[in-house]
């Protein structure tokens, strides 16, 4: 008598056997490819998030800071203009902080170019004022500029606009590139899924034919295949996600150890929202895989009798 | 009494495989509700081919075929599954799904039709018991003998209580006693209203049951009256 005799009958009724055999849909290779796709897609998404976060921080810092530079014929004139400018700045609503750099600090800034020594003896070093402004004032600096030049003719106001623009541009192109990579990976996942679904149908031709002959609709068969591909895609996507998290954690650790916490390089902490965004990637991957498989099956079957 | 519905109606139909000459020509054939036919003819005559057209596995290459009053040639693809669900087929090669148990194979037409398992579980068990496979419900087809597979295929063909039963050599692999039992079952189901076509080489059975015979020879289907002494 068979080893699967009566005692397991109940289990048989209970179990929901898939109508297409496990081996048929190119299981393991497809899962592996989806894992790689998902890995790349998660990294691309992480790049988008990290650039967004870092660029936001950099530009916020840059945006709140402007510099006033004051030139003059001699040190006395510079000092007078500087204190006049400080008064104007301190009276301006929207200026959160104005700090006049001491002569020594200014000299230290020039040291790399001019060397140590009494630079002031032969140069009229301009005075520098670091100003922190509110975003509202930042957008309209013209009146402040006029009032400054009224009291200190040698004053020039630098809002770092060029530097800021260049940085924003770099961040945007970086993000665009990452989004493009993400979309390409999703497209590749579609292609792979289409290919695998066609191969699966061909390999299971006899089964599909029997299903049709006992009255299955194309939709029914497509749903079976879709469910299968969702499960395969899900396994792969989770594996890819895990690998990508490991890679990101490794990179974060190396960055922190290698360049120190106060570096200008992106320091990323992917917590909360970011983790959620990254979790949508494997979900998107297996949805794309399953849905593409469904469409492929419907399309292929439609050409049969 | 209302006019009997026509289950099958071929008009000037022909079937050709690929580019070759027609395997079947000039088929003009009707089968009414509750009618029984044997289908005979030498090997390679085209019995399976005729049945294939009826269970909608192949389209006639010319002529028309109506099933249950519906034109199958111009029917939209979406209409075919509903027609197929009204037909139970015992395929000559059984065509069981090897990765499913006997139980799941028999249950397949119901599952595919989206019927709830609870409403057909008993039918499946009873049919498998009836064909003597009550203790092999969990066996997969590759572990069954040819005759056992044939009986699973028979159970699958009947589980949905189809209006039309097509059996292609349904007794080719079973012993004479089982063979007679199966034929009597067809006759019983026919009495309950199912139209039946049984393709067979077993002329002895044809003789004993005394039902009308469709004969295929040289690509033509002809009808001979009830054979032998029965009925
Ligand atoms: N798929 C096919 N492609 C081409 N020719 C086919 C195909 N199937 C069947 N034929 C041919 O059609 C003819 C009829 O075959 P069919 O299977 O219908 O015969 P049959 O009466 O069922 O024979 P048997 O009694 O042996 O089952 C044969 O000559 C066969 O070679
Ligand atoms: Mg045959």
JSON list of N, CA and C and ligand atoms in Angstrom, two decimals, chain B residues 15-18 20 23-24 39-52 58 92-93 168-169 199-201 216, ligand 1:
[
{"chain": "B", "resi": 15, "resn": "UNK", "atom": "N", "xyz": [-11.63, 18.46, -40.83]},
{"chain": "B", "resi": 15, "resn": "UNK", "atom": "CA", "xyz": [-10.47, 18.73, -39.99]},
{"chain": "B", "resi": 15, "resn": "UNK", "atom": "C", "xyz": [-9.22, 18.28, -40.71]},
{"chain": "B", "resi": 16, "resn": "UNK", "atom": "N", "xyz": [-8.25, 19.19, -40.84]},
{"chain": "B", "resi": 16, "resn": "UNK", "atom": "CA", "xyz": [-6.97, 18.84, -41.43]},
{"chain": "B", "resi": 16, "resn": "UNK", "atom": "C", "xyz": [-5.87, 19.23, -40.47]},
{"chain": "B", "resi": 17, "resn": "UNK", "atom": "N", "xyz": [-4.93, 18.30, -40.25]},
{"chain": "B", "resi": 17, "resn": "UNK", "atom": "CA", "xyz": [-3.76, 18.65, -39.44]},
{"chain": "B", "resi": 17, "resn": "UNK", "atom": "C", "xyz": [-2.75, 19.33, -40.34]},
{"chain": "B", "resi": 18, "resn": "UNK", "atom": "N", "xyz": [-2.25, 20.46, -39.93]},
{"chain": "B", "resi": 18, "resn": "UNK", "atom": "CA", "xyz": [-1.22, 21.18, -40.67]},
{"chain": "B", "resi": 18, "resn": "UNK", "atom": "C", "xyz": [-1.59, 21.29, -42.15]},
{"chain": "B", "resi": 20, "resn": "UNK", "atom": "N", "xyz": [-1.51, 18.80, -44.35]},
{"chain": "B", "resi": 20, "resn": "UNK", "atom": "CA", "xyz": [-1.86, 17.53, -44.99]},
{"chain": "B", "resi": 20, "resn": "UNK", "atom": "C", "xyz": [-3.34, 17.51, -45.41]},
{"chain": "B", "resi": 23, "resn": "UNK", "atom": "N", "xyz": [-8.15, 14.91, -42.39]},
{"chain": "B", "resi": 23, "resn": "UNK", "atom": "CA", "xyz": [-8.28, 13.66, -41.65]},
{"chain": "B", "resi": 23, "resn": "UNK", "atom": "C", "xyz": [-9.75, 13.27, -41.59]},
{"chain": "B", "resi": 24, "resn": "UNK", "atom": "N", "xyz": [-10.58, 14.29, -41.38]},
{"chain": "B", "resi": 24, "resn": "UNK", "atom": "CA", "xyz": [-12.03, 14.06, -41.36]},
{"chain": "B", "resi": 24, "resn": "UNK", "atom": "C", "xyz": [-12.68, 15.02, -42.34]},
{"chain": "B", "resi": 39, "resn": "UNK", "atom": "N", "xyz": [-18.57, 5.25, -30.81]},
{"chain": "B", "resi": 39, "resn": "UNK", "atom": "CA", "xyz": [-17.79, 5.77, -31.93]},
{"chain": "B", "resi": 39, "resn": "UNK", "atom": "C", "xyz": [-16.72, 4.72, -32.23]},
{"chain": "B", "resi": 40, "resn": "UNK", "atom": "N", "xyz": [-16.80, 4.15, -33.40]},
{"chain": "B", "resi": 40, "resn": "UNK", "atom": "CA", "xyz": [-15.84, 3.09, -33.72]},
{"chain": "B", "resi": 40, "resn": "UNK", "atom": "C", "xyz": [-15.13, 3.39, -35.04]},
{"chain": "B", "resi": 41, "resn": "UNK", "atom": "N", "xyz": [-14.13, 2.60, -35.27]},
{"chain": "B", "resi": 41, "resn": "UNK", "atom": "CA", "xyz": [-13.35, 2.78, -36.48]},
{"chain": "B", "resi": 41, "resn": "UNK", "atom": "C", "xyz": [-11.94, 2.29, -36.19]},
{"chain": "B", "resi": 42, "resn": "UNK", "atom": "N", "xyz": [-11.22, 1.92, -37.24]},
{"chain": "B", "resi": 42, "resn": "UNK", "atom": "CA", "xyz": [-9.88, 1.39, -37.03]},
{"chain": "B", "resi": 42, "resn": "UNK", "atom": "C", "xyz": [-8.95, 2.44, -36.40]},
{"chain": "B", "resi": 43, "resn": "UNK", "atom": "N", "xyz": [-7.86, 1.94, -35.86]},
{"chain": "B", "resi": 43, "resn": "UNK", "atom": "CA", "xyz": [-6.87, 2.85, -35.28]},
{"chain": "B", "resi": 43, "resn": "UNK", "atom": "C", "xyz": [-6.41, 3.86, -36.33]},
{"chain": "B", "resi": 44, "resn": "UNK", "atom": "N", "xyz": [-6.36, 5.10, -35.95]},
{"chain": "B", "resi": 44, "resn": "UNK", "atom": "CA", "xyz": [-5.93, 6.15, -36.89]},
{"chain": "B", "resi": 44, "resn": "UNK", "atom": "C", "xyz": [-7.06, 6.65, -37.76]},
{"chain": "B", "resi": 45, "resn": "UNK", "atom": "N", "xyz": [-8.29, 6.18, -37.53]},
{"chain": "B", "resi": 45, "resn": "UNK", "atom": "CA", "xyz": [-9.41, 6.60, -38.36]},
{"chain": "B", "resi": 45, "resn": "UNK", "atom": "C", "xyz": [-9.80, 8.05, -38.07]},
{"chain": "B", "resi": 46, "resn": "UNK", "atom": "N", "xyz": [-9.62, 8.47, -36.84]},
{"chain": "B", "resi": 46, "resn": "UNK", "atom": "CA", "xyz": [-9.96, 9.86, -36.50]},
{"chain": "B", "resi": 46, "resn": "UNK", "atom": "C", "xyz": [-10.96, 9.99, -35.37]},
{"chain": "B", "resi": 47, "resn": "UNK", "atom": "N", "xyz": [-11.08, 8.95, -34.54]},
{"chain": "B", "resi": 47, "resn": "UNK", "atom": "CA", "xyz": [-12.03, 9.01, -33.42]},
{"chain": "B", "resi": 47, "resn": "UNK", "atom": "C", "xyz": [-11.61, 10.12, -32.44]},
{"chain": "B", "resi": 48, "resn": "UNK", "atom": "N", "xyz": [-10.35, 10.06, -32.05]},
{"chain": "B", "resi": 48, "resn": "UNK", "atom": "CA", "xyz": [-9.86, 11.08, -31.11]},
{"chain": "B", "resi": 48, "resn": "UNK", "atom": "C", "xyz": [-9.97, 12.48, -31.74]},
{"chain": "B", "resi": 49, "resn": "UNK", "atom": "N", "xyz": [-9.68, 12.55, -33.02]},
{"chain": "B", "resi": 49, "resn": "UNK", "atom": "CA", "xyz": [-9.74, 13.85, -33.69]},
{"chain": "B", "resi": 49, "resn": "UNK", "atom": "C", "xyz": [-11.15, 14.43, -33.64]},
{"chain": "B", "resi": 50, "resn": "UNK", "atom": "N", "xyz": [-12.15, 13.58, -33.87]},
{"chain": "B", "resi": 50, "resn": "UNK", "atom": "CA", "xyz": [-13.53, 14.05, -33.82]},
{"chain": "B", "resi": 50, "resn": "UNK", "atom": "C", "xyz": [-13.88, 14.55, -32.42]},
{"chain": "B", "resi": 51, "resn": "UNK", "atom": "N", "xyz": [-13.46, 13.75, -31.41]},
{"chain": "B", "resi": 51, "resn": "UNK", "atom": "CA", "xyz": [-13.75, 14.15, -30.03]},
{"chain": "B", "resi": 51, "resn": "UNK", "atom": "C", "xyz": [-13.04, 15.46, -29.68]},
{"chain": "B", "resi": 52, "resn": "UNK", "atom": "N", "xyz": [-11.80, 15.62, -30.17]},
{"chain": "B", "resi": 52, "resn": "UNK", "atom": "CA", "xyz": [-11.05, 16.84, -29.88]},
{"chain": "B", "resi": 52, "resn": "UNK", "atom": "C", "xyz": [-11.80, 18.09, -30.32]},
{"chain": "B", "resi": 58, "resn": "UNK", "atom": "N", "xyz": [-9.59, 21.53, -30.57]},
{"chain": "B", "resi": 58, "resn": "UNK", "atom": "CA", "xyz": [-9.22, 21.93, -31.93]},
{"chain": "B", "resi": 58, "resn": "UNK", "atom": "C", "xyz": [-10.46, 22.48, -32.62]},
{"chain": "B", "resi": 92, "resn": "UNK", "atom": "N", "xyz": [-7.97, 9.69, -23.95]},
{"chain": "B", "resi": 92, "resn": "UNK", "atom": "CA", "xyz": [-7.35, 8.40, -24.26]},
{"chain": "B", "resi": 92, "resn": "UNK", "atom": "C", "xyz": [-6.03, 8.25, -23.49]},
{"chain": "B", "resi": 93, "resn": "UNK", "atom": "N", "xyz": [-5.29, 9.35, -23.38]},
{"chain": "B", "resi": 93, "resn": "UNK", "atom": "CA", "xyz": [-4.02, 9.28, -22.62]},
{"chain": "B", "resi": 93, "resn": "UNK", "atom": "C", "xyz": [-4.20, 9.77, -21.18]},
{"chain": "B", "resi": 168, "resn": "UNK", "atom": "N", "xyz": [-12.88, 8.49, -24.48]},
{"chain": "B", "resi": 168, "resn": "UNK", "atom": "CA", "xyz": [-12.02, 8.01, -25.56]},
{"chain": "B", "resi": 168, "resn": "UNK", "atom": "C", "xyz": [-11.31, 6.74, -25.08]},
{"chain": "B", "resi": 169, "resn": "UNK", "atom": "N", "xyz": [-11.79, 5.60, -25.54]},
{"chain": "B", "resi": 169, "resn": "UNK", "atom": "CA", "xyz": [-11.24, 4.31, -25.09]},
{"chain": "B", "resi": 169, "resn": "UNK", "atom": "C", "xyz": [-11.21, 4.22, -23.56]},
{"chain": "B", "resi": 199, "resn": "UNK", "atom": "N", "xyz": [-15.88, 6.33, -27.52]},
{"chain": "B", "resi": 199, "resn": "UNK", "atom": "CA", "xyz": [-15.06, 5.79, -28.61]},
{"chain": "B", "resi": 199, "resn": "UNK", "atom": "C", "xyz": [-14.44, 4.50, -28.11]},
{"chain": "B", "resi": 200, "resn": "UNK", "atom": "N", "xyz": [-14.57, 3.45, -28.88]},
{"chain": "B", "resi": 200, "resn": "UNK", "atom": "CA", "xyz": [-14.02, 2.18, -28.41]},
{"chain": "B", "resi": 200, "resn": "UNK", "atom": "C", "xyz": [-13.70, 1.23, -29.56]},
{"chain": "B", "resi": 201, "resn": "UNK", "atom": "N", "xyz": [-12.75, 0.33, -29.29]},
{"chain": "B", "resi": 201, "resn": "UNK", "atom": "CA", "xyz": [-12.43, -0.75, -30.21]},
{"chain": "B", "resi": 201, "resn": "UNK", "atom": "C", "xyz": [-13.16, -2.02, -29.81]},
{"chain": "B", "resi": 216, "resn": "UNK", "atom": "N", "xyz": [-16.32, 5.60, -38.19]},
{"chain": "B", "resi": 216, "resn": "UNK", "atom": "CA", "xyz": [-15.46, 6.43, -39.02]},
{"chain": "B", "resi": 216, "resn": "UNK", "atom": "C", "xyz": [-14.64, 5.53, -39.92]},
{"chain": "C", "resi": 1, "resn": "LIG", "atom": "N1", "xyz": [-1.36, 16.19, -33.74]},
{"chain": "C", "resi": 1, "resn": "LIG", "atom": "C1", "xyz": [-1.43, 15.57, -34.92]},
{"chain": "C", "resi": 1, "resn": "LIG", "atom": "N2", "xyz": [-0.73, 16.05, -35.97]},
{"chain": "C", "resi": 1, "resn": "LIG", "atom": "C2", "xyz": [-0.80, 15.48, -37.18]},
{"chain": "C", "resi": 1, "resn": "LIG", "atom": "N3", "xyz": [-1.53, 14.39, -37.41]},
{"chain": "C", "resi": 1, "resn": "LIG", "atom": "C3", "xyz": [-2.27, 13.86, -36.42]},
{"chain": "C", "resi": 1, "resn": "LIG", "atom": "C4", "xyz": [-2.25, 14.43, -35.12]},
{"chain": "C", "resi": 1, "resn": "LIG", "atom": "N4", "xyz": [-3.06, 13.70, -34.32]},
{"chain": "C", "resi": 1, "resn": "LIG", "atom": "C5", "xyz": [-3.56, 12.72, -35.08]},
{"chain": "C", "resi": 1, "resn": "LIG", "atom": "N5", "xyz": [-3.10, 12.80, -36.36]},
{"chain": "C", "resi": 1, "resn": "LIG", "atom": "C6", "xyz": [-3.45, 11.91, -37.46]},
{"chain": "C", "resi": 1, "resn": "LIG", "atom": "O1", "xyz": [-4.84, 11.95, -37.63]},
{"chain": "C", "resi": 1, "resn": "LIG", "atom": "C7", "xyz": [-5.32, 10.67, -37.88]},
{"chain": "C", "resi": 1, "resn": "LIG", "atom": "C8", "xyz": [-6.40, 10.30, -36.88]},
{"chain": "C", "resi": 1, "resn": "LIG", "atom": "O2", "xyz": [-5.84, 10.19, -35.59]},
{"chain": "C", "resi": 1, "resn": "LIG", "atom": "P1", "xyz": [-6.71, 9.91, -34.32]},
{"chain": "C", "resi": 1, "resn": "LIG", "atom": "O3", "xyz": [-5.85, 9.99, -33.13]},
{"chain": "C", "resi": 1, "resn": "LIG", "atom": "O4", "xyz": [-7.90, 10.79, -34.36]},
{"chain": "C", "resi": 1, "resn": "LIG", "atom": "O5", "xyz": [-7.16, 8.41, -34.57]},
{"chain": "C", "resi": 1, "resn": "LIG", "atom": "P2", "xyz": [-7.97, 7.43, -33.64]},
{"chain": "C", "resi": 1, "resn": "LIG", "atom": "O6", "xyz": [-9.14, 6.95, -34.41]},
{"chain": "C", "resi": 1, "resn": "LIG", "atom": "O7", "xyz": [-8.25, 8.06, -32.33]},
{"chain": "C", "resi": 1, "resn": "LIG", "atom": "O8", "xyz": [-6.95, 6.24, -33.45]},
{"chain": "C", "resi": 1, "resn": "LIG", "atom": "P3", "xyz": [-6.76, 5.26, -32.20]},
{"chain": "C", "resi": 1, "resn": "LIG", "atom": "O9", "xyz": [-7.86, 4.28, -32.28]},
{"chain": "C", "resi": 1, "resn": "LIG", "atom": "O10", "xyz": [-5.45, 4.62, -32.44]},
{"chain": "C", "resi": 1, "resn": "LIG", "atom": "O11", "xyz": [-6.79, 6.10, -30.99]},
{"chain": "C", "resi": 1, "resn": "LIG", "atom": "C9", "xyz": [-4.13, 9.73, -37.83]},
{"chain": "C", "resi": 1, "resn": "LIG", "atom": "O12", "xyz": [-3.75, 9.46, -39.16]},
{"chain": "C", "resi": 1, "resn": "LIG", "atom": "C10", "xyz": [-3.06, 10.50, -37.16]},
{"chain": "C", "resi": 1, "resn": "LIG", "atom": "O13", "xyz": [-1.81, 10.18, -37.69]}
]
